[in-house]
């Protein structure tokens, strides 16, 4: 058994798609929309589960506490510390908040950013 995909509601679907394509080299596996305004992209990465990003008109966007219960982050794995440093600098140059850096977790370098109050980790 394995995880097929992870779903995430976002405020700005096109911006979210572009973000994951630019920073994580995602490709659009498929897209879907309904007459009621629901829209989604399913994004593929080199390996592992797909990411389903969705939006709909009635979405509620309340501030999320970093210490909340439930799913807390998605972690993307890069091949080297050099790639980790490169993507971190790319985030910083684009004005994204780096939540922690470097953070050693289980002997790995990890950095995290917030995207629409969702935590994305990148580890080497």
PDB file of C-alpha atoms in Angstrom:
ATOM      1  CA  UNK A   1       0.000   0.000   0.000  1.00  0.00           C
ATOM      2  CA  UNK A   2       1.185   3.559  -0.656  1.00  0.00           C
ATOM      3  CA  UNK A   3      -0.088   7.129  -0.656  1.00  0.00           C
ATOM      4  CA  UNK A   4      -1.500   8.038  -4.071  1.00  0.00           C
ATOM      5  CA  UNK A   5      -1.960  11.759  -3.564  1.00  0.00           C
ATOM      6  CA  UNK A   6      -2.233  14.540  -0.994  1.00  0.00           C
ATOM      7  CA  UNK A   7      -4.966  17.154  -1.394  1.00  0.00           C
ATOM      8  CA  UNK A   8      -4.700  20.830  -0.477  1.00  0.00           C
ATOM      9  CA  UNK A   9      -7.219  23.644  -0.882  1.00  0.00           C
ATOM     10  CA  UNK A  10      -5.630  26.924  -1.997  1.00  0.00           C
ATOM     11  CA  UNK A  11      -6.879  30.485  -2.460  1.00  0.00           C
ATOM     12  CA  UNK A  12      -5.209  31.103  -5.817  1.00  0.00           C
ATOM     13  CA  UNK A  13      -5.123  27.918  -7.880  1.00  0.00           C
ATOM     14  CA  UNK A  14      -3.061  29.271 -10.787  1.00  0.00           C
ATOM     15  CA  UNK A  15      -0.495  30.853  -8.464  1.00  0.00           C
ATOM     16  CA  UNK A  16      -0.246  27.593  -6.510  1.00  0.00           C
ATOM     17  CA  UNK A  17       0.249  25.565  -9.693  1.00  0.00           C
ATOM     18  CA  UNK A  18       2.937  27.954 -10.910  1.00  0.00           C
ATOM     19  CA  UNK A  19       4.637  27.830  -7.496  1.00  0.00           C
ATOM     20  CA  UNK A  20       4.924  24.037  -7.481  1.00  0.00           C
ATOM     21  CA  UNK A  21       6.026  23.958 -11.129  1.00  0.00           C
ATOM     22  CA  UNK A  22       8.697  26.616 -10.588  1.00  0.00           C
ATOM     23  CA  UNK A  23      10.136  25.515  -7.258  1.00  0.00           C
ATOM     24  CA  UNK A  24       9.547  21.760  -7.243  1.00  0.00           C
ATOM     25  CA  UNK A  25       9.509  21.000 -11.003  1.00  0.00           C
ATOM     26  CA  UNK A  26       5.986  19.580 -10.848  1.00  0.00           C
ATOM     27  CA  UNK A  27       4.156  18.760 -14.043  1.00  0.00           C
ATOM     28  CA  UNK A  28       0.409  18.928 -14.510  1.00  0.00           C
ATOM     29  CA  UNK A  29      -0.887  15.353 -14.590  1.00  0.00           C
ATOM     30  CA  UNK A  30      -4.483  16.476 -15.184  1.00  0.00           C
ATOM     31  CA  UNK A  31      -6.905  19.269 -14.445  1.00  0.00           C
ATOM     32  CA  UNK A  32     -10.589  19.236 -13.706  1.00  0.00           C
ATOM     33  CA  UNK A  33     -13.399  21.679 -13.091  1.00  0.00           C
ATOM     34  CA  UNK A  34     -17.087  21.548 -12.316  1.00  0.00           C
ATOM     35  CA  UNK A  35     -19.924  23.936 -13.158  1.00  0.00           C
ATOM     36  CA  UNK A  36     -20.169  24.988  -9.484  1.00  0.00           C
ATOM     37  CA  UNK A  37     -16.711  26.631  -9.604  1.00  0.00           C
ATOM     38  CA  UNK A  38     -14.658  23.779  -8.148  1.00  0.00           C
ATOM     39  CA  UNK A  39     -11.289  23.519  -9.934  1.00  0.00           C
ATOM     40  CA  UNK A  40      -8.238  21.361  -9.406  1.00  0.00           C
ATOM     41  CA  UNK A  41      -4.858  20.388 -10.764  1.00  0.00           C
ATOM     42  CA  UNK A  42      -3.195  17.097  -9.993  1.00  0.00           C
ATOM     43  CA  UNK A  43       0.556  17.611 -10.035  1.00  0.00           C
ATOM     44  CA  UNK A  44       3.208  14.942 -10.558  1.00  0.00           C
ATOM     45  CA  UNK A  45       6.761  14.965  -9.290  1.00  0.00           C
ATOM     46  CA  UNK A  46       9.746  12.809 -10.213  1.00  0.00           C
ATOM     47  CA  UNK A  47       8.562  10.133  -7.792  1.00  0.00           C
ATOM     48  CA  UNK A  48       6.198   9.625  -4.893  1.00  0.00           C
ATOM     49  CA  UNK A  49       2.584  10.694  -4.447  1.00  0.00           C
ATOM     50  CA  UNK A  50       0.856  13.321  -6.550  1.00  0.00           C
ATOM     51  CA  UNK A  51      -0.314  16.654  -5.113  1.00  0.00           C
ATOM     52  CA  UNK A  52      -3.941  17.622  -5.715  1.00  0.00           C
ATOM     53  CA  UNK A  53      -4.435  21.382  -5.417  1.00  0.00           C
ATOM     54  CA  UNK A  54      -8.025  22.590  -5.421  1.00  0.00           C
ATOM     55  CA  UNK A  55     -10.140  25.695  -5.027  1.00  0.00           C
ATOM     56  CA  UNK A  56     -13.829  26.534  -4.951  1.00  0.00           C
ATOM     57  CA  UNK A  57     -15.829  29.758  -4.524  1.00  0.00           C
ATOM     58  CA  UNK A  58     -17.026  28.999  -0.989  1.00  0.00           C
ATOM     59  CA  UNK A  59     -13.564  28.170   0.373  1.00  0.00           C
ATOM     60  CA  UNK A  60     -12.948  29.445   3.918  1.00  0.00           C
ATOM     61  CA  UNK A  61      -9.492  30.884   4.466  1.00  0.00           C
ATOM     62  CA  UNK A  62      -8.878  31.396   8.154  1.00  0.00           C
ATOM     63  CA  UNK A  63      -5.415  31.991   9.581  1.00  0.00           C
ATOM     64  CA  UNK A  64      -3.833  28.668  10.482  1.00  0.00           C
ATOM     65  CA  UNK A  65      -1.879  28.230  13.690  1.00  0.00           C
ATOM     66  CA  UNK A  66       1.466  26.505  13.125  1.00  0.00           C
ATOM     67  CA  UNK A  67       0.818  24.393  16.239  1.00  0.00           C
ATOM     68  CA  UNK A  68      -2.587  23.096  15.113  1.00  0.00           C
ATOM     69  CA  UNK A  69      -3.617  19.465  15.036  1.00  0.00           C
ATOM     70  CA  UNK A  70      -3.986  17.501  11.831  1.00  0.00           C
ATOM     71  CA  UNK A  71      -1.761  17.428   8.780  1.00  0.00           C
ATOM     72  CA  UNK A  72       0.998  19.963   9.371  1.00  0.00           C
ATOM     73  CA  UNK A  73       3.376  19.863   6.400  1.00  0.00           C
ATOM     74  CA  UNK A  74       4.459  18.300   3.144  1.00  0.00           C
ATOM     75  CA  UNK A  75       8.169  17.516   2.815  1.00  0.00           C
ATOM     76  CA  UNK A  76       9.940  17.519  -0.551  1.00  0.00           C
ATOM     77  CA  UNK A  77      13.225  15.634  -0.827  1.00  0.00           C
ATOM     78  CA  UNK A  78      16.086  16.971  -2.948  1.00  0.00           C
ATOM     79  CA  UNK A  79      19.192  15.060  -3.965  1.00  0.00           C
ATOM     80  CA  UNK A  80      21.869  17.196  -2.305  1.00  0.00           C
ATOM     81  CA  UNK A  81      22.608  19.879   0.239  1.00  0.00           C
ATOM     82  CA  UNK A  82      23.576  22.118  -2.702  1.00  0.00           C
ATOM     83  CA  UNK A  83      20.063  21.756  -4.174  1.00  0.00           C
ATOM     84  CA  UNK A  84      18.583  22.482  -0.755  1.00  0.00           C
ATOM     85  CA  UNK A  85      20.640  25.670  -0.456  1.00  0.00           C
ATOM     86  CA  UNK A  86      19.743  26.707  -4.010  1.00  0.00           C
ATOM     87  CA  UNK A  87      15.995  26.304  -3.508  1.00  0.00           C
ATOM     88  CA  UNK A  88      16.199  28.087  -0.142  1.00  0.00           C
ATOM     89  CA  UNK A  89      17.886  31.069  -1.793  1.00  0.00           C
ATOM     90  CA  UNK A  90      15.264  31.033  -4.544  1.00  0.00           C
ATOM     91  CA  UNK A  91      12.513  31.175  -1.891  1.00  0.00           C
ATOM     92  CA  UNK A  92      14.301  33.973  -0.034  1.00  0.00           C
ATOM     93  CA  UNK A  93      14.799  36.023  -3.225  1.00  0.00           C
ATOM     94  CA  UNK A  94      11.092  35.685  -4.027  1.00  0.00           C
ATOM     95  CA  UNK A  95      10.172  37.000  -0.568  1.00  0.00           C
ATOM     96  CA  UNK A  96       8.883  33.784   0.997  1.00  0.00           C
ATOM     97  CA  UNK A  97       9.274  33.478   4.757  1.00  0.00           C
ATOM     98  CA  UNK A  98      11.796  30.824   5.760  1.00  0.00           C
ATOM     99  CA  UNK A  99      10.341  29.297   8.924  1.00  0.00           C
ATOM    100  CA  UNK A 100      13.494  27.537  10.035  1.00  0.00           C
ATOM    101  CA  UNK A 101      16.925  26.967   8.635  1.00  0.00           C
ATOM    102  CA  UNK A 102      18.931  24.880   8.910  1.00  0.00           C
ATOM    103  CA  UNK A 103      17.142  22.340  11.036  1.00  0.00           C
ATOM    104  CA  UNK A 104      18.673  18.960  11.603  1.00  0.00           C
ATOM    105  CA  UNK A 105      16.011  16.278  11.842  1.00  0.00           C
ATOM    106  CA  UNK A 106      17.242  12.713  11.989  1.00  0.00           C
ATOM    107  CA  UNK A 107      20.616  13.761  10.602  1.00  0.00           C
ATOM    108  CA  UNK A 108      19.169  15.561   7.564  1.00  0.00           C
ATOM    109  CA  UNK A 109      19.201  19.241   6.718  1.00  0.00           C
ATOM    110  CA  UNK A 110      15.656  20.607   6.554  1.00  0.00           C
ATOM    111  CA  UNK A 111      14.270  24.034   5.788  1.00  0.00           C
ATOM    112  CA  UNK A 112      10.639  25.101   5.708  1.00  0.00           C
ATOM    113  CA  UNK A 113       8.609  27.873   4.168  1.00  0.00           C
ATOM    114  CA  UNK A 114       4.983  28.904   4.425  1.00  0.00           C
ATOM    115  CA  UNK A 115       2.808  28.953   1.313  1.00  0.00           C
ATOM    116  CA  UNK A 116      -0.738  30.195   1.962  1.00  0.00           C
ATOM    117  CA  UNK A 117      -0.194  29.288   5.652  1.00  0.00           C
ATOM    118  CA  UNK A 118       0.707  25.727   4.659  1.00  0.00           C
ATOM    119  CA  UNK A 119       4.138  24.511   5.706  1.00  0.00           C
ATOM    120  CA  UNK A 120       6.365  23.046   3.014  1.00  0.00           C
ATOM    121  CA  UNK A 121       9.607  21.412   4.108  1.00  0.00           C
ATOM    122  CA  UNK A 122      12.550  20.702   1.858  1.00  0.00           C
ATOM    123  CA  UNK A 123      15.173  18.221   2.988  1.00  0.00           C
ATOM    124  CA  UNK A 124      18.414  16.842   1.616  1.00  0.00           C
TER     125      UNK A 124
END
